[in-house]
Tab-separated table of C-alpha atoms in Angstrom:
chain	number	residue	atom	x	y	z
A	1	MET	CA	-1.362	-12.609	-5.261
A	2	ASN	CA	0.758	-10.281	-7.567
A	3	PRO	CA	0.063	-6.813	-6.217
A	4	ILE	CA	0.292	-5.280	-9.706
A	5	ILE	CA	-1.451	-5.857	-13.069
A	6	SER	CA	-0.510	-4.976	-16.547
A	7	ALA	CA	-2.752	-2.881	-18.751
A	8	ALA	CA	-3.232	-5.707	-21.079
A	9	ASP	CA	-4.297	-8.166	-18.345
A	10	LEU	CA	-6.578	-5.526	-16.927
A	11	ALA	CA	-8.328	-5.131	-20.296
A	12	SER	CA	-8.663	-8.847	-20.527
A	13	GLU	CA	-10.108	-9.171	-17.021
A	14	SER	CA	-12.414	-6.236	-17.535
A	15	ALA	CA	-13.932	-7.981	-20.551
A	16	GLY	CA	-14.296	-11.218	-18.623
A	17	PRO	CA	-17.018	-12.692	-16.424
A	18	ARG	CA	-15.674	-11.305	-13.236
A	19	PRO	CA	-14.509	-7.758	-13.975
A	20	PRO	CA	-12.669	-5.936	-11.165
A	21	VAL	CA	-13.929	-2.779	-9.447
A	22	LEU	CA	-11.813	0.125	-10.791
A	23	LEU	CA	-10.706	3.037	-8.666
A	24	ASP	CA	-9.158	6.137	-10.075
A	25	VAL	CA	-7.132	7.853	-7.427
A	26	ARG	CA	-5.235	10.470	-9.535
A	27	TRP	CA	-3.562	12.843	-7.225
A	28	GLN	CA	-1.084	15.816	-7.218
A	29	LEU	CA	1.138	16.446	-4.232
A	30	GLY	CA	0.315	19.823	-3.023
A	31	GLY	CA	-1.949	20.555	-5.937
A	32	PRO	CA	-5.706	20.853	-6.621
A	33	ASN	CA	-8.222	17.905	-6.577
A	34	LEU	CA	-7.862	15.970	-9.881
A	35	ARG	CA	-11.484	15.012	-10.268
A	36	PRO	CA	-11.838	17.396	-13.307
A	37	GLU	CA	-9.230	15.236	-14.980
A	38	TYR	CA	-11.139	12.142	-14.123
A	39	GLU	CA	-14.282	13.662	-15.594
A	40	ALA	CA	-12.404	14.552	-18.769
A	41	GLY	CA	-11.568	10.850	-19.377
A	42	HIS	CA	-11.149	7.674	-17.355
A	43	LEU	CA	-11.126	3.933	-17.608
A	44	PRO	CA	-14.679	2.583	-18.279
A	45	GLY	CA	-16.463	1.938	-15.013
A	46	ALA	CA	-13.759	3.510	-12.718
A	47	VAL	CA	-15.002	5.540	-9.735
A	48	PHE	CA	-12.950	8.503	-8.613
A	49	VAL	CA	-11.590	8.446	-5.032
A	50	ASP	CA	-9.895	11.605	-3.558
A	51	LEU	CA	-6.716	10.902	-1.663
A	52	ASP	CA	-6.655	13.954	0.497
A	53	THR	CA	-10.276	13.670	1.715
A	54	GLU	CA	-11.164	9.917	1.377
A	55	LEU	CA	-7.834	8.111	1.756
A	56	ALA	CA	-6.754	10.194	4.653
A	57	ALA	CA	-8.172	11.980	7.691
A	58	PRO	CA	-7.800	15.770	8.051
A	59	PRO	CA	-4.181	16.700	8.984
A	60	THR	CA	-3.470	17.340	12.648
A	61	PRO	CA	-0.505	19.036	14.414
A	62	GLY	CA	0.646	15.657	15.653
A	63	GLY	CA	-0.718	13.299	13.173
A	64	GLY	CA	1.054	14.342	10.070
A	65	ARG	CA	-0.196	15.495	6.693
A	66	HIS	CA	-2.043	12.347	5.650
A	67	PRO	CA	-3.271	10.598	8.811
A	68	LEU	CA	-4.989	7.257	8.194
A	69	PRO	CA	-8.742	7.672	7.525
A	70	ASP	CA	-11.199	6.448	10.088
A	71	PRO	CA	-11.927	2.890	9.093
A	72	GLU	CA	-15.637	3.394	9.095
A	73	VAL	CA	-15.414	6.544	6.835
A	74	PHE	CA	-12.987	4.529	4.455
A	75	GLY	CA	-15.369	1.651	4.435
A	76	ALA	CA	-18.179	3.864	3.315
A	77	VAL	CA	-16.133	5.432	0.527
A	78	MET	CA	-15.268	1.835	-0.669
A	79	ARG	CA	-18.815	0.612	-0.537
A	80	ARG	CA	-19.907	3.672	-2.460
A	81	ALA	CA	-17.347	2.784	-5.081
A	82	GLY	CA	-18.939	-0.690	-5.369
A	83	VAL	CA	-16.217	-2.424	-3.350
A	84	SER	CA	-17.284	-5.861	-1.742
A	85	LEU	CA	-15.158	-8.086	0.302
A	86	GLY	CA	-15.170	-10.710	-2.468
A	87	SER	CA	-14.799	-8.401	-5.415
A	88	PRO	CA	-11.275	-7.959	-7.159
A	89	VAL	CA	-10.124	-4.395	-7.090
A	90	VAL	CA	-7.645	-2.593	-9.355
A	91	VAL	CA	-6.461	0.892	-8.522
A	92	TYR	CA	-4.765	3.301	-10.787
A	93	ASP	CA	-3.443	6.882	-10.741
A	94	GLY	CA	-1.886	9.265	-13.363
A	95	GLY	CA	1.312	7.135	-13.512
A	96	LEU	CA	3.512	7.920	-10.568
A	97	GLY	CA	1.938	4.975	-8.617
A	98	TRP	CA	2.111	6.577	-5.114
A	99	ALA	CA	-1.677	7.375	-4.721
A	100	ALA	CA	-2.691	3.957	-6.096
A	101	ALA	CA	-0.261	2.402	-3.777
A	102	ARG	CA	-1.915	4.285	-0.876
A	103	ALA	CA	-5.239	2.918	-1.775
A	104	TRP	CA	-3.832	-0.576	-2.250
A	105	TRP	CA	-2.186	-0.501	1.218
A	106	LEU	CA	-5.380	0.857	2.885
A	107	LEU	CA	-7.483	-1.804	1.351
A	108	ARG	CA	-4.923	-4.492	2.463
A	109	TRP	CA	-4.662	-3.020	5.856
A	110	THR	CA	-8.434	-3.055	6.222
A	111	GLY	CA	-8.742	-6.739	5.247
A	112	HIS	CA	-9.325	-6.741	1.444
A	113	GLN	CA	-6.886	-9.316	-0.156
A	114	ASP	CA	-7.801	-9.172	-3.840
A	115	VAL	CA	-6.510	-5.660	-4.803
A	116	ARG	CA	-3.825	-4.726	-7.321
A	117	VAL	CA	-2.350	-1.555	-8.759
A	118	LEU	CA	-2.249	-0.986	-12.491
A	119	ASP	CA	1.412	-0.967	-13.433
A	120	GLY	CA	2.291	2.295	-15.082
A	121	GLY	CA	-1.059	3.915	-14.186
A	122	LEU	CA	-3.272	5.588	-16.705
A	123	ALA	CA	-0.373	6.278	-19.089
A	124	ALA	CA	0.040	2.553	-19.595
A	125	TRP	CA	-3.639	2.049	-20.559
A	126	GLN	CA	-3.993	1.425	-24.315
A	127	GLY	CA	-7.844	1.194	-24.335
A	128	GLU	CA	-10.556	3.767	-24.705
A	129	LEU	CA	-11.375	6.253	-22.111
A	130	THR	CA	-14.872	7.600	-21.259
A	131	THR	CA	-16.410	10.562	-19.618
A	132	ASP	CA	-19.489	8.594	-18.225
A	133	VAL	CA	-19.494	8.680	-14.469
A	134	PRO	CA	-20.794	5.312	-13.235
A	135	THR	CA	-23.111	4.753	-10.301
A	136	PRO	CA	-22.163	1.303	-9.183
A	137	ALA	CA	-24.236	-0.796	-6.788
A	138	GLU	CA	-23.467	-0.468	-3.244
A	139	GLY	CA	-20.593	-2.812	-2.112
A	140	ASP	CA	-20.604	-4.789	1.198
A	141	PHE	CA	-16.960	-4.251	2.256
A	142	ARG	CA	-16.450	-3.776	5.996
A	143	PRO	CA	-13.031	-2.831	7.091
A	144	THR	CA	-11.154	-4.870	9.699
A	145	PRO	CA	-7.896	-3.029	10.422
A	146	GLY	CA	-4.842	-5.094	10.969
A	147	GLY	CA	-4.368	-6.919	7.711
A	148	ALA	CA	-1.102	-5.175	6.964
A	149	GLY	CA	1.813	-4.001	9.118
A	150	LEU	CA	1.446	-0.593	10.700
A	151	LEU	CA	4.133	1.252	12.851
A	152	ASP	CA	3.636	4.132	14.963
A	153	ALA	CA	6.547	6.681	15.796
A	154	ASP	CA	7.998	4.547	18.710
A	155	ALA	CA	7.875	1.368	16.842
A	156	ALA	CA	9.585	2.967	13.799
A	157	ALA	CA	12.197	4.335	16.000
A	158	ALA	CA	12.952	0.932	17.573
A	159	LEU	CA	12.843	-0.834	14.190
A	160	ALA	CA	15.607	1.624	12.941
A	161	HIS	CA	17.920	-0.097	15.295
A	162	LYS	CA	16.547	-3.621	15.772
A	163	GLY	CA	15.633	-4.254	12.114
A	164	LEU	CA	15.593	-2.185	8.964
A	165	LEU	CA	13.773	1.050	8.477
A	166	LEU	CA	13.854	2.481	5.011
A	167	ASP	CA	13.296	6.178	4.130
A	168	ALA	CA	11.425	6.397	0.797
A	169	ARG	CA	11.849	10.048	0.248
A	170	ALA	CA	14.255	11.714	-2.135
A	171	ALA	CA	17.885	11.470	-0.947
A	172	GLU	CA	18.310	15.277	-0.472
A	173	ARG	CA	15.353	15.379	2.012
A	174	TYR	CA	16.777	12.344	3.724
A	175	ARG	CA	20.131	14.067	4.181
A	176	GLY	CA	18.499	17.274	5.088
A	177	ASP	CA	19.984	19.358	2.299
A	178	ALA	CA	16.482	20.473	1.418
A	179	GLU	CA	13.076	20.200	3.047
A	180	PRO	CA	10.315	21.889	1.006
A	181	ILE	CA	7.374	20.668	3.068
A	182	ASP	CA	7.989	19.610	6.703
A	183	ARG	CA	9.320	21.532	9.607
A	184	VAL	CA	12.940	20.338	9.454
A	185	GLY	CA	14.994	18.162	7.078
A	186	GLY	CA	16.812	15.023	7.929
A	187	HIS	CA	15.815	11.436	8.864
A	188	ILE	CA	14.994	9.187	11.765
A	189	PRO	CA	18.201	8.078	13.268
A	190	GLY	CA	19.191	4.632	12.056
A	191	ALA	CA	17.104	4.731	8.883
A	192	LEU	CA	18.592	4.037	5.523
A	193	SER	CA	17.882	6.055	2.390
A	194	ALA	CA	15.929	4.188	-0.303
A	195	PRO	CA	14.192	6.562	-2.636
A	196	THR	CA	10.953	5.253	-4.018
A	197	SER	CA	11.865	6.688	-7.456
A	198	GLU	CA	14.452	3.903	-7.771
A	199	ASN	CA	11.611	1.194	-7.694
A	200	VAL	CA	10.477	2.006	-11.247
A	201	ALA	CA	11.806	2.408	-14.822
A	202	ALA	CA	11.602	5.501	-16.870
A	203	ASP	CA	8.108	4.629	-18.045
A	204	GLY	CA	6.694	4.539	-14.454
A	205	ARG	CA	6.334	0.668	-14.471
A	206	PHE	CA	7.902	-1.331	-11.618
A	207	ARG	CA	11.294	-2.801	-12.211
A	208	PRO	CA	11.296	-6.497	-12.553
A	209	ALA	CA	11.038	-8.474	-9.258
A	210	ALA	CA	14.572	-9.814	-9.588
A	211	GLU	CA	15.890	-6.210	-9.874
A	212	LEU	CA	13.861	-5.133	-6.858
A	213	THR	CA	15.012	-8.150	-4.833
A	214	GLU	CA	18.651	-7.384	-5.652
A	215	ARG	CA	18.053	-3.688	-4.622
A	216	PHE	CA	16.495	-4.472	-1.278
A	217	THR	CA	18.873	-7.261	-0.526
A	218	ALA	CA	21.800	-4.793	-0.915
A	219	LEU	CA	20.159	-2.644	1.589
A	220	GLY	CA	19.862	-5.644	4.096
A	221	ALA	CA	16.202	-6.215	3.784
A	222	ALA	CA	16.496	-10.016	3.012
A	223	ASP	CA	18.231	-10.687	6.301
A	224	ALA	CA	16.610	-8.171	8.549
A	225	PRO	CA	14.356	-9.667	11.257
A	226	ALA	CA	11.790	-6.942	10.361
A	227	VAL	CA	11.506	-4.245	7.638
A	228	GLY	CA	9.675	-0.893	7.871
A	229	VAL	CA	9.125	2.052	5.555
A	230	TYR	CA	8.354	5.747	5.944
A	231	CYS	CA	8.262	8.661	3.600
A	232	GLY	CA	6.802	12.301	3.952
A	233	SER	CA	3.313	11.473	4.828
A	234	GLY	CA	2.490	7.790	4.235
A	235	VAL	CA	1.867	8.026	0.604
A	236	SER	CA	5.123	7.212	-1.396
A	237	GLY	CA	5.910	4.885	1.474
A	238	ALA	CA	3.058	2.577	0.567
A	239	HIS	CA	4.642	2.455	-2.977
A	240	GLN	CA	7.881	1.162	-1.341
A	241	VAL	CA	5.854	-1.458	0.579
A	242	LEU	CA	4.409	-2.658	-2.658
A	243	ALA	CA	7.805	-2.810	-4.216
A	244	LEU	CA	9.023	-4.945	-1.305
A	245	GLU	CA	6.254	-7.221	-1.682
A	246	LEU	CA	7.187	-7.651	-5.386
A	247	ALA	CA	10.575	-8.560	-4.148
A	248	GLY	CA	9.109	-11.067	-1.765
A	249	ILE	CA	9.830	-9.105	1.444
A	250	PRO	CA	7.082	-8.177	3.766
A	251	ALA	CA	7.274	-4.736	5.206
A	252	ALA	CA	5.233	-2.414	7.549
A	253	LEU	CA	4.352	1.208	7.011
A	254	TYR	CA	4.999	4.051	9.476
A	255	ALA	CA	1.815	5.861	8.225
A	256	GLY	CA	2.614	9.163	10.064
A	257	SER	CA	6.082	9.313	8.528
A	258	TRP	CA	8.372	12.271	8.529
A	259	SER	CA	5.474	14.869	8.644
A	260	GLN	CA	4.447	13.452	11.952
A	261	TRP	CA	7.957	12.768	13.334
A	262	SER	CA	9.386	16.055	12.560
A	263	SER	CA	6.430	17.926	14.032
A	264	ASP	CA	7.436	16.722	17.424
A	265	GLU	CA	10.506	18.693	18.512
A	266	SER	CA	11.494	16.124	21.236
A	267	ARG	CA	12.140	13.412	18.608
A	268	PRO	CA	15.779	13.273	17.341
A	269	VAL	CA	16.730	14.113	13.804
A	270	ALA	CA	19.856	12.837	11.945
A	271	THR	CA	21.052	14.705	8.966
A	272	GLY	CA	23.740	13.813	6.309
A	273	PRO	CA	24.284	10.521	4.419
A	274	ASP	CA	25.012	8.492	7.616
A	275	PRO	CA	22.118	6.676	9.036
A	276	GLN	CA	22.908	7.718	12.588
């Protein structure tokens, strides 16, 4: 299944006999909860889901800034939003795509296969918005973790040398030139820099699959025995996993990412443009 959907196709499906469940996951890194923006206007039928409290567990000293949510808690959130195992789901955010990809990845990881991200997010939607907050019928989705690749810190470290580990953060954070959030700058030794921002065009939509395939092939992903991705806290990294899927390349996510790795002073840190 194509992991993304255009605004035009979403409008058509929403008017059809089997409309998808819509999740609004607008989110601002380091900013306030965006539910007020949702209440001011959202796609008809969409339910708001908060990334910081519903798509992540509370941060812990050794778990990173956005630990994976408890599957049962996540399942309850999805059922409240009307998600059932057999229902199609479309997720959107404000346009960056990171938060939507996080929800997409979590649903895939917990066993839901029919989930897509609105390409370009809310900015791409040409239809009407509503302020009506829906109360959907309770869904029946029960998470079964393991449906998508997941790495811990040790597995990510090993993959950086035995396969391909991509760092989805901005290049300056990879090099260690600047680190605005975490304890120290730099990267996991052996990881390659591959900023998530290069997966999309100026309008926020994903680049064509052929271009993404060319990009990741140049990084060695097509020939690697296995591919993994990390970012700052497991959000933009999910966007990279989605881009790799568009390119036809399966990849696992190190969900703890740099916020977890860098919190442990015993783990090595590489700096500069060289992977090692």
